mmCIF file of C-alpha atoms in Angstrom:
data_model
loop_
_atom_site.group_PDB
_atom_site.id
_atom_site.type_symbol
_atom_site.label_atom_id
_atom_site.label_comp_id
_atom_site.label_asym_id
_atom_site.label_seq_id
_atom_site.Cartn_x
_atom_site.Cartn_y
_atom_site.Cartn_z
ATOM 1 C CA UNK K 1 0.000 0.000 0.000
ATOM 2 C CA UNK K 2 1.127 3.536 -0.668
ATOM 3 C CA UNK K 3 1.073 4.436 3.018
ATOM 4 C CA UNK K 4 3.679 1.799 3.728
ATOM 5 C CA UNK K 5 6.127 2.665 0.950
ATOM 6 C CA UNK K 6 9.465 4.231 1.690
ATOM 7 C CA UNK K 7 10.181 7.703 0.382
ATOM 8 C CA UNK K 8 11.976 7.301 -2.988
ATOM 9 C CA UNK K 9 15.563 8.462 -3.051
ATOM 10 C CA UNK K 10 16.631 11.326 -5.259
ATOM 11 C CA UNK K 11 17.744 10.163 -8.685
ATOM 12 C CA UNK K 12 21.098 11.196 -10.124
ATOM 13 C CA UNK K 13 20.943 14.095 -12.558
ATOM 14 C CA UNK K 14 20.426 12.695 -15.850
ATOM 15 C CA UNK K 15 -8.708 17.160 -19.074
ATOM 16 C CA UNK K 16 -10.719 17.285 -17.790
ATOM 17 C CA UNK K 17 -9.733 20.908 -18.419
ATOM 18 C CA UNK K 18 -7.523 23.285 -16.526
ATOM 19 C CA UNK K 19 -8.576 25.961 -14.054
ATOM 20 C CA UNK K 20 -11.929 27.775 -14.109
ATOM 21 C CA UNK K 21 -12.298 31.086 -15.882
ATOM 22 C CA UNK K 22 -10.255 32.594 -18.690
ATOM 23 C CA UNK K 23 -6.551 31.843 -18.806
ATOM 24 C CA UNK K 24 -4.686 34.615 -16.942
ATOM 25 C CA UNK K 25 -1.417 33.787 -18.700
ATOM 26 C CA UNK K 26 -0.218 36.349 -21.247
ATOM 27 C CA UNK K 27 0.602 35.458 -24.835
ATOM 28 C CA UNK K 28 -0.881 32.941 -27.277
ATOM 29 C CA UNK K 29 -0.740 -8.861 -20.196
ATOM 30 C CA UNK K 30 0.875 -7.509 -17.058
ATOM 31 C CA UNK K 31 -0.254 -6.717 -13.538
ATOM 32 C CA UNK K 32 -2.958 -4.089 -13.372
ATOM 33 C CA UNK K 33 -1.646 -0.730 -12.299
ATOM 34 C CA UNK K 34 1.913 -1.507 -13.257
ATOM 35 C CA UNK K 35 2.525 -2.498 -16.841
ATOM 36 C CA UNK K 36 -0.708 -3.397 -18.593
ATOM 37 C CA UNK K 37 -0.078 -3.634 -22.315
ATOM 38 C CA UNK K 38 0.846 -5.909 -25.154
ATOM 39 C CA UNK K 39 3.825 -8.216 -24.397
ATOM 40 C CA UNK K 40 4.739 -8.197 -28.101
ATOM 41 C CA UNK K 41 4.718 -4.406 -28.336
ATOM 42 C CA UNK K 42 7.303 -2.764 -30.573
ATOM 43 C CA UNK K 43 8.382 -0.454 -27.771
ATOM 44 C CA UNK K 44 12.141 -0.098 -27.272
ATOM 45 C CA UNK K 45 13.756 -2.820 -25.206
ATOM 46 C CA UNK K 46 13.641 -2.450 -21.387
ATOM 47 C CA UNK K 47 17.365 -1.685 -21.375
ATOM 48 C CA UNK K 48 16.740 1.611 -23.167
ATOM 49 C CA UNK K 49 18.354 4.047 -20.721
ATOM 50 C CA UNK K 50 15.843 6.889 -20.528
ATOM 51 C CA UNK K 51 12.843 4.599 -20.350
ATOM 52 C CA UNK K 52 14.260 2.142 -17.847
ATOM 53 C CA UNK K 53 15.289 4.904 -15.456
ATOM 54 C CA UNK K 54 11.823 6.453 -15.747
ATOM 55 C CA UNK K 55 10.119 3.105 -15.134
ATOM 56 C CA UNK K 56 12.024 2.582 -11.899
ATOM 57 C CA UNK K 57 11.184 6.028 -10.562
ATOM 58 C CA UNK K 58 7.540 5.935 -11.591
ATOM 59 C CA UNK K 59 6.824 2.568 -10.004
ATOM 60 C CA UNK K 60 7.948 3.939 -6.639
ATOM 61 C CA UNK K 61 5.176 6.544 -6.894
ATOM 62 C CA UNK K 62 2.359 4.245 -8.024
ATOM 63 C CA UNK K 63 -0.731 4.877 -5.877
ATOM 64 C CA UNK K 64 -2.718 1.899 -7.196
ATOM 65 C CA UNK K 65 -6.303 2.019 -5.877
ATOM 66 C CA UNK K 66 -5.399 4.009 -2.767
ATOM 67 C CA UNK K 67 -8.002 6.755 -3.287
ATOM 68 C CA UNK K 68 -10.673 4.689 -5.019
ATOM 69 C CA UNK K 69 -13.009 4.918 -2.025
ATOM 70 C CA UNK K 70 -13.334 8.706 -1.993
ATOM 71 C CA UNK K 71 -16.929 9.853 -2.632
ATOM 72 C CA UNK K 72 -16.147 11.970 -5.702
ATOM 73 C CA UNK K 73 -17.021 11.455 -9.392
ATOM 74 C CA UNK K 74 -14.062 9.830 -11.122
ATOM 75 C CA UNK K 75 -12.102 10.770 -14.208
ATOM 76 C CA UNK K 76 -8.693 9.834 -15.583
ATOM 77 C CA UNK K 77 -6.145 11.155 -18.064
ATOM 78 C CA UNK K 78 -3.341 9.397 -19.901
ATOM 79 C CA UNK K 79 0.140 10.937 -19.698
ATOM 80 C CA UNK K 80 1.712 9.408 -22.837
ATOM 81 C CA UNK K 81 5.511 9.346 -22.757
ATOM 82 C CA UNK K 82 7.745 8.598 -25.729
ATOM 83 C CA UNK K 83 11.478 8.764 -26.458
ATOM 84 C CA UNK K 84 12.716 11.001 -29.248
ATOM 85 C CA UNK K 85 16.411 11.371 -29.923
ATOM 86 C CA UNK K 86 17.147 9.826 -26.532
ATOM 87 C CA UNK K 87 14.962 12.324 -24.623
ATOM 88 C CA UNK K 88 11.599 11.775 -22.980
ATOM 89 C CA UNK K 89 8.694 13.669 -24.545
ATOM 90 C CA UNK K 90 5.106 14.089 -23.410
ATOM 91 C CA UNK K 91 2.138 14.038 -25.799
ATOM 92 C CA UNK K 92 -0.597 16.639 -25.300
ATOM 93 C CA UNK K 93 -3.751 17.645 -27.147
ATOM 94 C CA UNK K 94 -5.672 20.846 -27.826
ATOM 95 C CA UNK K 95 -9.395 20.625 -27.135
ATOM 96 C CA UNK K 96 -11.697 21.257 -30.063
ATOM 97 C CA UNK K 97 -13.256 24.717 -30.292
ATOM 98 C CA UNK K 98 -16.615 22.943 -30.662
ATOM 99 C CA UNK K 99 -16.549 21.737 -27.067
ATOM 100 C CA UNK K 100 -18.580 23.592 -24.468
ATOM 101 C CA UNK K 101 -16.037 23.295 -21.683
ATOM 102 C CA UNK K 102 -12.484 24.630 -21.999
ATOM 103 C CA UNK K 103 -12.458 24.864 -25.822
ATOM 104 C CA UNK K 104 -8.989 25.410 -27.266
ATOM 105 C CA UNK K 105 -7.242 24.504 -24.012
ATOM 106 C CA UNK K 106 -4.269 22.143 -23.825
ATOM 107 C CA UNK K 107 -4.903 18.906 -21.968
ATOM 108 C CA UNK K 108 -4.076 15.213 -21.829
ATOM 109 C CA UNK K 109 -6.299 12.582 -23.437
ATOM 110 C CA UNK K 110 -8.897 11.678 -20.840
ATOM 111 C CA UNK K 111 -12.355 12.112 -19.430
ATOM 112 C CA UNK K 112 -14.974 10.803 -17.030
ATOM 113 C CA UNK K 113 -15.277 7.172 -16.053
ATOM 114 C CA UNK K 114 -18.008 5.150 -17.745
ATOM 115 C CA UNK K 115 -19.864 2.158 -16.352
ATOM 116 C CA UNK K 116 -17.945 -0.217 -18.614
ATOM 117 C CA UNK K 117 -14.552 0.952 -17.264
ATOM 118 C CA UNK K 118 -13.018 -1.410 -14.719
ATOM 119 C CA UNK K 119 -10.743 1.245 -13.257
ATOM 120 C CA UNK K 120 -8.899 4.505 -13.976
ATOM 121 C CA UNK K 121 -6.546 2.748 -16.379
ATOM 122 C CA UNK K 122 -9.476 1.593 -18.508
ATOM 123 C CA UNK K 123 -10.860 5.130 -18.520
ATOM 124 C CA UNK K 124 -7.591 6.704 -19.626
ATOM 125 C CA UNK K 125 -6.945 4.114 -22.350
ATOM 126 C CA UNK K 126 -10.503 4.277 -23.694
ATOM 127 C CA UNK K 127 -10.428 8.062 -23.882
ATOM 128 C CA UNK K 128 -7.018 8.066 -25.591
ATOM 129 C CA UNK K 129 -8.343 5.687 -28.231
ATOM 130 C CA UNK K 130 -11.435 7.844 -28.780
ATOM 131 C CA UNK K 131 -9.543 11.140 -28.914
ATOM 132 C CA UNK K 132 -6.292 10.428 -30.765
ATOM 133 C CA UNK K 133 -6.638 6.869 -32.108
ATOM 134 C CA UNK K 134 -4.155 5.344 -29.654
ATOM 135 C CA UNK K 135 -4.887 1.630 -29.356
ATOM 136 C CA UNK K 136 -4.765 0.340 -25.737
ATOM 137 C CA UNK K 137 -2.422 -2.530 -26.658
ATOM 138 C CA UNK K 138 0.109 0.048 -27.888
ATOM 139 C CA UNK K 139 0.446 1.563 -24.422
ATOM 140 C CA UNK K 140 2.767 0.200 -21.759
ATOM 141 C CA UNK K 141 1.015 1.390 -18.617
ATOM 142 C CA UNK K 142 3.522 2.032 -15.820
ATOM 143 C CA UNK K 143 1.621 3.554 -12.907
ATOM 144 C CA UNK K 144 -1.066 5.826 -11.528
ATOM 145 C CA UNK K 145 0.252 8.985 -9.899
ATOM 146 C CA UNK K 146 -1.243 11.170 -7.167
ATOM 147 C CA UNK K 147 -4.679 12.394 -8.300
ATOM 148 C CA UNK K 148 -5.979 15.922 -8.592
ATOM 149 C CA UNK K 149 -9.407 17.501 -8.280
ATOM 150 C CA UNK K 150 -10.737 19.562 -11.155
ATOM 151 C CA UNK K 151 -13.086 22.568 -11.089
ATOM 152 C CA UNK K 152 -16.128 20.257 -11.229
ATOM 153 C CA UNK K 153 -14.835 18.358 -8.168
ATOM 154 C CA UNK K 154 -14.025 15.250 -10.213
ATOM 155 C CA UNK K 155 -11.246 13.081 -8.811
ATOM 156 C CA UNK K 156 -8.812 12.973 -11.737
ATOM 157 C CA UNK K 157 -6.176 10.215 -11.768
ATOM 158 C CA UNK K 158 -3.150 10.561 -14.078
ATOM 159 C CA UNK K 159 -2.171 7.254 -15.695
ATOM 160 C CA UNK K 160 1.389 7.170 -17.048
ATOM 161 C CA UNK K 161 2.247 5.019 -20.041
ATOM 162 C CA UNK K 162 4.926 4.663 -22.712
ATOM 163 C CA UNK K 163 3.995 4.784 -26.386
ATOM 164 C CA UNK K 164 6.035 4.302 -29.545
ATOM 165 C CA UNK K 165 7.718 7.274 -31.160
ATOM 166 C CA UNK K 166 6.264 6.077 -34.454
ATOM 167 C CA UNK K 167 2.664 6.360 -33.222
ATOM 168 C CA UNK K 168 0.563 7.980 -35.959
ATOM 169 C CA UNK K 169 -1.994 10.317 -34.405
ATOM 170 C CA UNK K 170 -5.549 10.290 -35.781
ATOM 171 C CA UNK K 171 -7.347 13.037 -33.847
ATOM 172 C CA UNK K 172 -11.108 12.923 -33.428
ATOM 173 C CA UNK K 173 -12.068 16.404 -34.765
ATOM 174 C CA UNK K 174 -15.117 16.531 -32.488
ATOM 175 C CA UNK K 175 -12.825 16.479 -29.454
ATOM 176 C CA UNK K 176 -9.274 17.354 -30.523
ATOM 177 C CA UNK K 177 -8.010 20.078 -32.847
ATOM 178 C CA UNK K 178 -4.244 19.495 -32.511
ATOM 179 C CA UNK K 179 -1.725 17.090 -31.018
ATOM 180 C CA UNK K 180 1.871 17.993 -30.132
ATOM 181 C CA UNK K 181 4.763 16.784 -27.980
ATOM 182 C CA UNK K 182 6.921 18.618 -25.439
ATOM 183 C CA UNK K 183 10.282 17.512 -23.990
ATOM 184 C CA UNK K 184 9.497 16.397 -20.451
ATOM 185 C CA UNK K 185 12.400 18.410 -19.055
ATOM 186 C CA UNK K 186 10.601 21.588 -20.162
ATOM 187 C CA UNK K 187 8.382 21.120 -17.103
ATOM 188 C CA UNK K 188 11.342 21.561 -14.755
ATOM 189 C CA UNK K 189 13.465 23.904 -16.904
ATOM 190 C CA UNK K 190 11.055 26.011 -18.949
ATOM 191 C CA UNK K 191 12.015 28.894 -21.218
ATOM 192 C CA UNK K 192 8.694 30.724 -20.849
ATOM 193 C CA UNK K 193 6.964 30.312 -17.494
ATOM 194 C CA UNK K 194 4.703 32.239 -15.125
ATOM 195 C CA UNK K 195 2.883 31.353 -11.945
ATOM 196 C CA UNK K 196 0.005 32.828 -9.993
ATOM 197 C CA UNK K 197 -1.975 32.082 -6.855
ATOM 198 C CA UNK K 198 -5.432 30.617 -7.174
ATOM 199 C CA UNK K 199 -8.152 29.966 -4.598
ATOM 200 C CA UNK K 200 -10.492 27.072 -5.284
ATOM 201 C CA UNK K 201 -14.262 27.250 -4.775
ATOM 202 C CA UNK K 202 -13.687 25.516 -1.442
ATOM 203 C CA UNK K 203 -11.293 28.282 -0.360
ATOM 204 C CA UNK K 204 -8.071 26.288 -0.753
ATOM 205 C CA UNK K 205 -5.148 28.393 -1.974
ATOM 206 C CA UNK K 206 -2.755 26.826 -4.431
ATOM 207 C CA UNK K 207 -0.067 27.701 -6.952
ATOM 208 C CA UNK K 208 -0.947 27.495 -10.649
ATOM 209 C CA UNK K 209 1.812 26.845 -13.193
ATOM 210 C CA UNK K 210 1.568 28.360 -16.661
ATOM 211 C CA UNK K 211 3.997 27.318 -19.408
ATOM 212 C CA UNK K 212 4.191 28.706 -22.914
ATOM 213 C CA UNK K 213 5.856 26.217 -25.233
ATOM 214 C CA UNK K 214 7.097 27.476 -28.574
ATOM 215 C CA UNK K 215 6.724 24.483 -30.888
ATOM 216 C CA UNK K 216 9.073 24.601 -33.867
ATOM 217 C CA UNK K 217 7.330 21.713 -35.631
ATOM 218 C CA UNK K 218 3.937 23.449 -35.625
ATOM 219 C CA UNK K 219 5.461 26.945 -35.742
ATOM 220 C CA UNK K 220 3.170 28.164 -33.000
ATOM 221 C CA UNK K 221 2.990 28.498 -29.235
ATOM 222 C CA UNK K 222 0.902 26.454 -26.832
ATOM 223 C CA UNK K 223 -0.166 27.492 -23.337
ATOM 224 C CA UNK K 224 -0.104 24.665 -20.797
ATOM 225 C CA UNK K 225 -1.560 25.491 -17.397
ATOM 226 C CA UNK K 226 -3.946 24.442 -14.659
ATOM 227 C CA UNK K 227 -4.375 20.773 -13.792
ATOM 228 C CA UNK K 228 -2.616 19.713 -16.999
ATOM 229 C CA UNK K 229 0.520 21.636 -16.008
ATOM 230 C CA UNK K 230 0.198 20.362 -12.436
ATOM 231 C CA UNK K 231 0.351 16.742 -13.625
ATOM 232 C CA UNK K 232 3.177 17.448 -16.098
ATOM 233 C CA UNK K 233 5.309 19.132 -13.419
ATOM 234 C CA UNK K 234 4.808 16.303 -10.948
ATOM 235 C CA UNK K 235 5.647 13.717 -13.601
ATOM 236 C CA UNK K 236 8.899 15.541 -14.423
ATOM 237 C CA UNK K 237 9.795 15.866 -10.740
ATOM 238 C CA UNK K 238 9.275 12.139 -10.213
ATOM 239 C CA UNK K 239 11.310 11.050 -13.216
ATOM 240 C CA UNK K 240 14.213 13.498 -13.047
ATOM 241 C CA UNK K 241 14.475 13.968 -9.276
ATOM 242 C CA UNK K 242 15.831 17.478 -9.895
ATOM 243 C CA UNK K 243 14.960 20.824 -8.382
ATOM 244 C CA UNK K 244 13.053 22.901 -10.953
ATOM 245 C CA UNK K 245 13.903 26.482 -11.869
ATOM 246 C CA UNK K 246 10.638 27.646 -10.222
ATOM 247 C CA UNK K 247 8.879 27.144 -6.897
ATOM 248 C CA UNK K 248 6.580 24.168 -6.302
ATOM 249 C CA UNK K 249 4.196 23.171 -3.517
ATOM 250 C CA UNK K 250 6.197 20.106 -2.497
ATOM 251 C CA UNK K 251 9.083 19.188 -0.232
ATOM 252 C CA UNK K 252 11.412 17.852 -2.916
ATOM 253 C CA UNK K 253 13.330 15.777 -0.372
ATOM 254 C CA UNK K 254 10.085 13.999 0.552
ATOM 255 C CA UNK K 255 8.206 14.170 -2.720
ATOM 256 C CA UNK K 256 5.765 11.301 -2.237
ATOM 257 C CA UNK K 257 4.644 12.207 1.282
ATOM 258 C CA UNK K 258 4.428 15.939 0.543
ATOM 259 C CA UNK K 259 2.390 15.332 -2.620
ATOM 260 C CA UNK K 260 0.048 13.126 -0.616
ATOM 261 C CA UNK K 261 -0.310 15.874 1.994
ATOM 262 C CA UNK K 262 -1.037 18.403 -0.752
ATOM 263 C CA UNK K 263 -3.811 16.226 -2.152
ATOM 264 C CA UNK K 264 -5.374 15.322 1.206
ATOM 265 C CA UNK K 265 -5.461 19.003 2.213
ATOM 266 C CA UNK K 266 -7.165 19.871 -1.063
ATOM 267 C CA UNK K 267 -9.701 17.085 -0.610
ATOM 268 C CA UNK K 268 -10.311 18.052 3.018
ATOM 269 C CA UNK K 269 -11.129 21.631 1.991
ATOM 270 C CA UNK K 270 -13.789 20.348 -0.426
ATOM 271 C CA UNK K 271 -15.177 17.888 2.126
ATOM 272 C CA UNK K 272 -15.459 20.613 4.788
ATOM 273 C CA UNK K 273 -17.237 22.934 2.356
ATOM 274 C CA UNK K 274 -19.764 20.245 1.505
ATOM 275 C CA UNK K 275 -20.472 19.644 5.204
ATOM 276 C CA UNK K 276 -20.920 23.383 5.836
ATOM 277 C CA UNK K 277 -23.521 23.525 3.032
ATOM 278 C CA UNK K 278 -25.655 20.756 4.514
#
């Protein structure tokens, strides 16, 4: 169980939609919960340096079903990692302008749980298939990281998985307008970054990260913020074990326990607000 795990050591240096309101940023066959996927996948061999190091770190932070009993609606997102030129990259999408909620915002493939989903992994894989054409058997699921709570009070679990660099995206135009990748290290060493304080509807104050990524392939800039940025930053902190060039809400020497405290405090603020409204 997560409560019994030891704090991972520091490694050697090596959408449900974002926040409510307009973006304030300026500018434009394995065990479940560990490595579900196809054993004959064409993914690089386990000895591949960047991937193997990431696998080891991520599995130390796997929460499994730890928070499955919380009385909140459930959702999940897939954090798809790939290796390009020996560096880890993260795949993100831009929500279609036709959508009612958060149109044009950057997010991960994901959405609300459906009755046919067995768990958060099923939800994330199903949504990724629907949104970008990523077949579940082409994903090597590694872990589930600490969840977040979105503006609709959904419990959102990030599911981390490796995909092939050669994956050919087929976006569903009803849900996704663009797909792009960002070097994972950008979320600890960004070139264009701002932060601001935000108070949730339950009165909990938190720090919101806002990255602007200038994509040379698409020749445009993408704004990544809110819960999407929150998950991307935590993923980068877990994998690299390095101190970022900006402030975060965690004790980096005790990343797992401090991230758990952050989440439980956020959940407690929502729970207390619900009780006060009864």
